[in-house]
Each structure stands twice: as structure tokens, then as C-alpha cells.
Short mmCIF file of C-alpha atoms and ligand atoms in Angstrom, two decimals:
data_model
loop_
_atom_site.label_atom_id
_atom_site.label_comp_id
_atom_site.label_asym_id
_atom_site.label_seq_id
_atom_site.Cartn_x
_atom_site.Cartn_y
_atom_site.Cartn_z
CA UNK A 687 -10.53 -51.23 -25.34
CA UNK A 688 -8.23 -54.05 -26.81
CA UNK A 689 -6.71 -53.74 -29.72
CA UNK A 690 -5.88 -56.98 -31.89
CA UNK A 691 -3.09 -56.13 -34.45
CA UNK A 692 -3.74 -59.05 -36.84
CA UNK A 693 -1.95 -58.16 -40.11
CA UNK A 694 0.84 -55.69 -40.06
CA UNK A 695 1.84 -55.78 -43.52
CA UNK A 696 0.93 -54.69 -47.22
CA UNK A 697 0.50 -56.12 -50.73
CA UNK A 698 4.22 -57.98 -50.86
CA UNK A 699 4.47 -61.07 -48.95
CA UNK A 700 7.17 -61.26 -46.22
CA UNK A 701 7.57 -63.77 -43.09
CA UNK A 702 5.20 -62.70 -40.17
CA UNK A 703 3.36 -60.31 -41.45
CA UNK A 704 0.23 -60.75 -43.55
CA UNK A 705 -1.75 -57.59 -44.91
CA UNK A 706 -3.92 -54.95 -42.93
CA UNK A 707 -6.37 -55.90 -40.55
CA UNK A 708 -6.76 -54.41 -37.03
CA UNK A 709 -9.09 -55.98 -34.66
CA UNK A 710 -10.47 -53.41 -31.59
CA UNK A 711 -13.09 -54.61 -28.86
CA UNK A 712 -14.11 -51.07 -27.22
CA UNK A 713 -15.79 -53.11 -24.05
CA UNK A 714 -14.34 -56.36 -24.38
CA UNK A 715 -17.68 -58.08 -25.88
CA UNK A 716 -17.85 -56.41 -28.97
CA UNK A 717 -15.83 -56.76 -32.01
CA UNK A 718 -14.85 -53.97 -35.05
CA UNK A 719 -12.53 -55.31 -37.55
CA UNK A 720 -10.95 -52.24 -39.39
CA UNK A 721 -9.52 -53.29 -42.85
CA UNK A 722 -9.37 -57.34 -44.03
CA UNK A 723 -6.52 -57.83 -46.64
CA UNK A 724 -5.12 -61.17 -47.47
CA UNK A 725 -4.38 -63.86 -44.24
CA UNK A 726 -6.51 -61.23 -41.63
CA UNK A 727 -8.96 -64.31 -41.54
CA UNK A 728 -6.58 -66.95 -40.73
CA UNK A 729 -5.22 -64.89 -38.02
CA UNK A 730 -8.60 -63.63 -36.74
CA UNK A 731 -9.23 -67.71 -36.15
CA UNK A 732 -5.24 -67.12 -34.86
CA UNK A 733 -6.25 -64.76 -32.30
CA UNK A 734 -8.69 -67.15 -30.46
CA UNK A 735 -11.85 -65.33 -31.89
CA UNK A 736 -14.47 -66.79 -34.51
CA UNK A 737 -15.76 -65.01 -37.55
CA UNK A 738 -18.69 -64.84 -35.95
CA UNK A 739 -17.43 -62.32 -33.36
CA UNK A 740 -17.23 -59.51 -35.76
CA UNK A 741 -19.89 -56.87 -35.47
CA UNK A 742 -18.84 -54.12 -38.00
CA UNK A 743 -16.24 -54.45 -40.55
CA UNK A 744 -14.73 -51.06 -41.33
CA UNK A 745 -12.79 -50.49 -44.33
CA UNK A 746 -10.18 -47.66 -45.13
CA UNK A 747 -10.41 -47.80 -48.80
CA UNK A 748 -10.88 -50.36 -51.52
CA UNK A 749 -6.61 -51.20 -52.43
CA UNK A 750 -6.65 -55.04 -51.98
CA UNK A 751 -4.14 -55.61 -49.32
CA UNK A 752 -7.29 -53.87 -47.55
CA UNK A 753 -10.09 -55.64 -48.54
CA UNK A 754 -8.71 -59.16 -49.99
CA UNK A 755 -10.29 -60.91 -46.86
CA UNK A 756 -13.55 -59.73 -46.60
CA UNK A 757 -15.70 -61.72 -49.07
CA UNK A 758 -13.81 -65.06 -47.31
CA UNK A 759 -14.86 -63.73 -43.93
CA UNK A 760 -18.20 -63.28 -45.14
CA UNK A 761 -18.22 -66.76 -46.54
CA UNK A 762 -17.24 -68.63 -43.26
CA UNK A 763 -19.50 -66.32 -41.29
CA UNK A 764 -22.16 -68.13 -44.00
CA UNK A 765 -20.71 -71.40 -43.53
CA UNK A 766 -21.85 -70.91 -40.08
CA UNK A 767 -25.10 -70.01 -39.82
CA UNK A 768 -24.57 -65.68 -39.74
CA UNK A 769 -25.66 -63.98 -43.10
CA UNK A 770 -25.85 -60.43 -41.74
CA UNK A 771 -23.24 -58.15 -41.16
CA UNK A 772 -22.56 -54.55 -40.48
CA UNK A 773 -20.13 -52.93 -43.16
CA UNK A 774 -18.71 -49.16 -43.17
CA UNK A 775 -16.71 -48.01 -45.73
CA UNK A 776 -16.10 -44.90 -47.59
CA UNK A 777 -17.26 -43.61 -51.05
CA UNK A 778 -17.69 -46.82 -53.68
CA UNK A 779 -18.10 -49.32 -50.83
CA UNK A 780 -21.64 -50.42 -51.93
CA UNK A 781 -20.64 -50.42 -55.70
CA UNK A 782 -17.49 -52.56 -54.94
CA UNK A 783 -19.88 -54.84 -53.09
CA UNK A 784 -22.16 -55.31 -56.00
CA UNK A 785 -19.78 -56.12 -58.34
CA UNK A 786 -17.94 -58.61 -56.33
CA UNK A 787 -21.31 -60.41 -55.81
CA UNK A 788 -21.53 -59.85 -59.65
CA UNK A 789 -18.12 -62.15 -60.07
CA UNK A 790 -19.61 -64.59 -57.45
CA UNK A 791 -23.22 -65.51 -58.33
CA UNK A 792 -23.13 -68.84 -55.73
CA UNK A 793 -23.14 -65.65 -52.92
CA UNK A 794 -25.63 -63.44 -54.34
CA UNK A 795 -28.86 -63.53 -52.13
CA UNK A 796 -27.10 -65.22 -48.95
CA UNK A 797 -26.52 -61.92 -46.90
CA UNK A 798 -28.20 -59.46 -45.19
CA UNK A 799 -25.84 -56.86 -45.09
CA UNK A 800 -26.03 -53.07 -43.96
CA UNK A 801 -23.42 -50.87 -46.01
CA UNK A 802 -22.92 -47.25 -44.66
CA UNK A 803 -20.77 -45.27 -46.63
CA UNK A 804 -19.29 -42.54 -44.35
CA UNK A 805 -17.46 -39.15 -44.97
CA UNK A 806 -15.90 -37.01 -42.89
CA UNK A 807 -19.09 -35.07 -42.25
CA UNK A 808 -20.43 -37.90 -40.27
CA UNK A 809 -19.84 -39.04 -36.94
CA UNK A 810 -21.78 -42.64 -36.68
CA UNK A 811 -23.44 -43.70 -33.49
CA UNK A 812 -21.71 -47.85 -33.50
CA UNK A 813 -24.02 -48.60 -30.19
CA UNK A 814 -22.74 -49.92 -27.59
CA UNK A 815 -21.49 -46.13 -26.70
CA UNK A 816 -19.26 -46.77 -29.31
CA UNK A 817 -18.40 -43.64 -32.55
CA UNK A 818 -17.08 -43.43 -35.30
CA UNK A 819 -15.77 -40.95 -37.54
CA UNK A 820 -12.88 -40.17 -40.35
CA UNK A 821 -10.58 -38.31 -42.09
CA UNK A 822 -9.19 -38.00 -45.75
CA UNK A 823 -5.66 -39.60 -45.96
CA UNK A 824 -3.19 -38.56 -49.12
CA UNK A 825 -3.29 -41.85 -51.00
CA UNK A 826 -3.57 -42.95 -54.44
CA UNK A 827 -6.94 -43.67 -54.29
CA UNK A 828 -9.80 -41.81 -51.40
CA UNK A 829 -8.49 -43.45 -48.15
CA UNK A 830 -10.28 -42.31 -45.17
CA UNK A 831 -8.19 -42.80 -41.51
CA UNK A 832 -10.79 -43.88 -38.60
CA UNK A 833 -11.10 -42.39 -34.71
CA UNK A 834 -12.94 -44.61 -32.72
CA UNK A 835 -14.37 -43.16 -29.26
CA UNK A 836 -15.54 -45.57 -27.04
CA UNK A 837 -16.14 -45.60 -23.41
CA UNK A 838 -13.27 -43.14 -21.89
CA UNK A 839 -10.55 -44.08 -24.22
CA UNK A 840 -9.98 -43.67 -28.07
CA UNK A 841 -8.67 -44.58 -31.11
CA UNK A 842 -7.13 -43.41 -34.50
CA UNK A 843 -6.13 -45.62 -37.50
CA UNK A 844 -4.27 -44.24 -40.12
CA UNK A 845 -4.87 -46.45 -42.71
CA UNK A 846 -2.69 -45.99 -45.79
CA UNK A 847 -1.39 -42.14 -46.28
CA UNK A 848 1.18 -39.73 -46.33
CA UNK A 849 1.02 -38.05 -42.51
CA UNK A 850 -1.17 -35.50 -43.07
CA UNK A 851 -2.93 -32.43 -41.45
CA UNK A 852 -6.32 -34.09 -41.41
CA UNK A 853 -5.39 -37.26 -39.81
CA UNK A 854 -3.75 -35.45 -36.80
CA UNK A 855 -6.47 -33.20 -36.30
CA UNK A 856 -8.33 -36.44 -36.17
CA UNK A 857 -6.34 -37.91 -33.96
CA UNK A 858 -5.95 -35.06 -31.17
CA UNK A 859 -6.24 -36.01 -27.51
CA UNK A 860 -6.55 -39.84 -28.54
CA UNK A 861 -5.28 -42.59 -26.90
CA UNK A 862 -3.72 -44.64 -29.25
CA UNK A 863 -2.35 -43.38 -32.44
CA UNK A 864 -2.07 -46.72 -35.27
CA UNK A 865 -0.04 -44.98 -38.17
CA UNK A 866 1.25 -46.78 -41.18
CA UNK A 867 5.11 -46.14 -41.93
CA UNK A 868 5.68 -48.49 -45.24
CA UNK A 869 9.04 -47.41 -45.76
CA UNK A 870 12.06 -46.61 -44.05
CA UNK A 871 14.08 -43.30 -42.97
CA UNK A 872 14.73 -41.57 -45.79
CA UNK A 873 13.10 -43.27 -48.55
CA UNK A 874 11.59 -41.57 -50.99
CA UNK A 875 8.15 -41.75 -51.64
CA UNK A 876 4.54 -40.51 -51.81
CA UNK A 877 1.05 -41.83 -50.93
CA UNK A 878 2.55 -43.55 -48.01
CA UNK A 879 4.53 -42.47 -44.46
CA UNK A 880 8.58 -42.92 -43.49
CA UNK A 881 9.68 -41.79 -40.06
CA UNK A 882 10.96 -38.67 -41.43
CA UNK A 883 7.89 -38.01 -43.27
CA UNK A 884 5.76 -38.67 -39.79
CA UNK A 885 8.25 -36.62 -37.18
CA UNK A 886 7.15 -33.05 -38.16
CA UNK A 887 3.42 -33.96 -37.70
CA UNK A 888 3.96 -35.57 -34.14
CA UNK A 889 4.97 -31.80 -32.64
CA UNK A 890 1.64 -31.20 -31.64
CA UNK A 891 -0.38 -34.25 -30.71
CA UNK A 892 -0.83 -35.18 -27.74
CA UNK A 893 -0.97 -38.91 -27.81
CA UNK A 894 0.41 -41.82 -25.39
CA UNK A 895 1.27 -44.44 -27.79
CA UNK A 896 1.92 -44.16 -31.59
CA UNK A 897 2.14 -47.65 -32.84
CA UNK A 898 3.58 -48.49 -36.59
CA UNK A 899 1.75 -50.65 -38.90
CA UNK A 900 1.88 -51.29 -42.39
CA UNK A 901 5.77 -52.25 -43.32
CA UNK A 902 6.95 -53.20 -46.23
CA UNK A 903 9.44 -55.77 -46.82
CA UNK A 904 11.74 -52.72 -47.15
CA UNK A 905 11.27 -51.57 -43.20
CA UNK A 906 13.21 -55.28 -42.22
CA UNK A 907 16.24 -54.56 -40.78
CA UNK A 908 15.45 -50.81 -40.35
CA UNK A 909 12.82 -51.47 -37.56
CA UNK A 910 15.54 -50.15 -34.97
CA UNK A 911 16.57 -46.97 -36.79
CA UNK A 912 12.53 -45.95 -37.35
CA UNK A 913 11.82 -46.44 -33.64
CA UNK A 914 15.09 -44.22 -32.22
CA UNK A 915 14.32 -41.97 -34.66
CA UNK A 916 10.58 -41.08 -33.96
CA UNK A 917 11.33 -41.36 -30.19
CA UNK A 918 13.86 -38.29 -30.32
CA UNK A 919 11.10 -36.67 -32.19
CA UNK A 920 7.93 -37.69 -30.13
CA UNK A 921 6.92 -37.58 -26.54
CA UNK A 922 4.58 -40.52 -26.10
CA UNK A 923 5.63 -44.12 -26.66
CA UNK A 924 6.47 -45.63 -29.97
CA UNK A 925 6.33 -49.06 -31.23
CA UNK A 926 6.59 -50.93 -34.06
CA UNK A 927 3.13 -53.34 -34.18
CA UNK A 928 3.28 -57.38 -34.93
CA UNK A 929 1.08 -59.80 -36.14
CA UNK A 930 -1.21 -61.08 -33.49
CA UNK A 931 -0.11 -57.77 -31.13
CA UNK A 932 -2.47 -57.38 -28.14
CA UNK A 933 -2.37 -53.84 -26.36
CA UNK A 934 -5.01 -52.52 -23.65
CA UNK A 935 -5.74 -48.70 -23.78
ZN1 LIG B 1796 -3.55 -48.73 -49.96
ZN1 LIG B 1797 -2.15 -50.98 -48.19
#
């Protein structure tokens, strides 16, 4: 399984980090895009992929920094001759698309989207021996963390959340956890994560690698401090993701 971190930033612009996007290739031929915030379409191109490569877009929640480039991605596929796309997202995803197409009548009738609203009671078979399940995070609007099981390996993506038991339960014995870490050590915040908030939740999970993503500009200059802190608390590897970082699991 290959991971391409396309966007590791947030709603506030900063050098080197566009908004949220994580491209996963479970078997090096299929491509699932987890979230598609502003800048992710450009990063997809920069990572060596075509918009036509995406087999499914998986949306964690409907905040702009996670969906702003969804319509531009679909439009770019249309311009390249492909109008179908599988979309998976939380409750409200269908309504969001309906409203978006109301705003842009010139897009209406040009797409054949297969939209599935997922919930924690559902395990979706994505085909190609891949299964997708989810768990609710703690965020300002409903947000889902996802687990993708491929052939012999697995990934969990927390999306936007405070550290919480439901996401950690989803994470058990996964190979990689991609968890948000919006703010630095001891920053007072709710609905997002800081290293000290995350540490207690890492004690009982059996994960080899932790990648931190969704960094606010507030994290600039505090990256090493975050890594040093978490490396004392967590037995696996911890890294901070950067845009266009590729890893194999
Ligand atoms: Zn959010
Ligand atoms: Zn976000």
C-alpha cells in the first residue's frame, strides 16, 4: 500500500502545505483520495497522477478545507472525458452535492456519481480486496475517521478530531495511523488535537507508524518539540507528514 500526502495543511494558508488530501494506492493500481481541500487537485498533478486516476473520493466531513477541490476535481475529469466517480462520505454528502450542483447549473446533468453515505455500522467493500470502515471523531461538525484494509495491510486516517476512543478502537492493529495534529504542545483547543492530548490515547494501540497531519501555521517551529514529546510516549515511529511525502506500508 502506498500513501501520498497531497495536502497536510488547513484553512489558513501557509508555505508548503495546502489543505487536506491523502491519496492511497492499496495495490499500486487503484487510487482512493481521502479528502480534497483547496490545493489538492494541483498536488495530485504534482504527485505524478491524473485526475482520471481516482477510483473513489472518500470525504471525512464537509468543512471547506476537506472538500473545496472536490468539484474542481470532478470538473477536471469531465474536461478529460470521464464523468463517473464513486464518492463516499458522511450523512449529508448527497445533500451537499445536490446544493453544489444547484449553485453551478452548468455542471448539472454532466456527471454520473455513485454516492454512498457511510456510517460506523457499515463496512464497505470497495472491490479489489479493499474494505472501508469508519468511526465518528469529535469535531465541530460530524466527522468520520476511516480505516482502509487492503491485502495484508491497513491504514487509519483520523481526519479532524480531538483524540478519542472511537478512532483508537478503529486503529487497533493497523499498520499506520495518520492522525491530525493541528496545534502545538499545551495549546488550549477543542475539536482538534495537540501532541499532549494525543499521547494518552497512544498507550494501548498496536500501530507501527504514526504520521501527523493537518498542521495549523501555529505548529511552525514546534515540529521537533511535538516529535520529541510523542516519541517518549509512543513505542512506534512518529513523523510529521509534508505535502507530496510518499510512503509505503
Ligand atoms: Zn474540520
Ligand atoms: Zn480540517
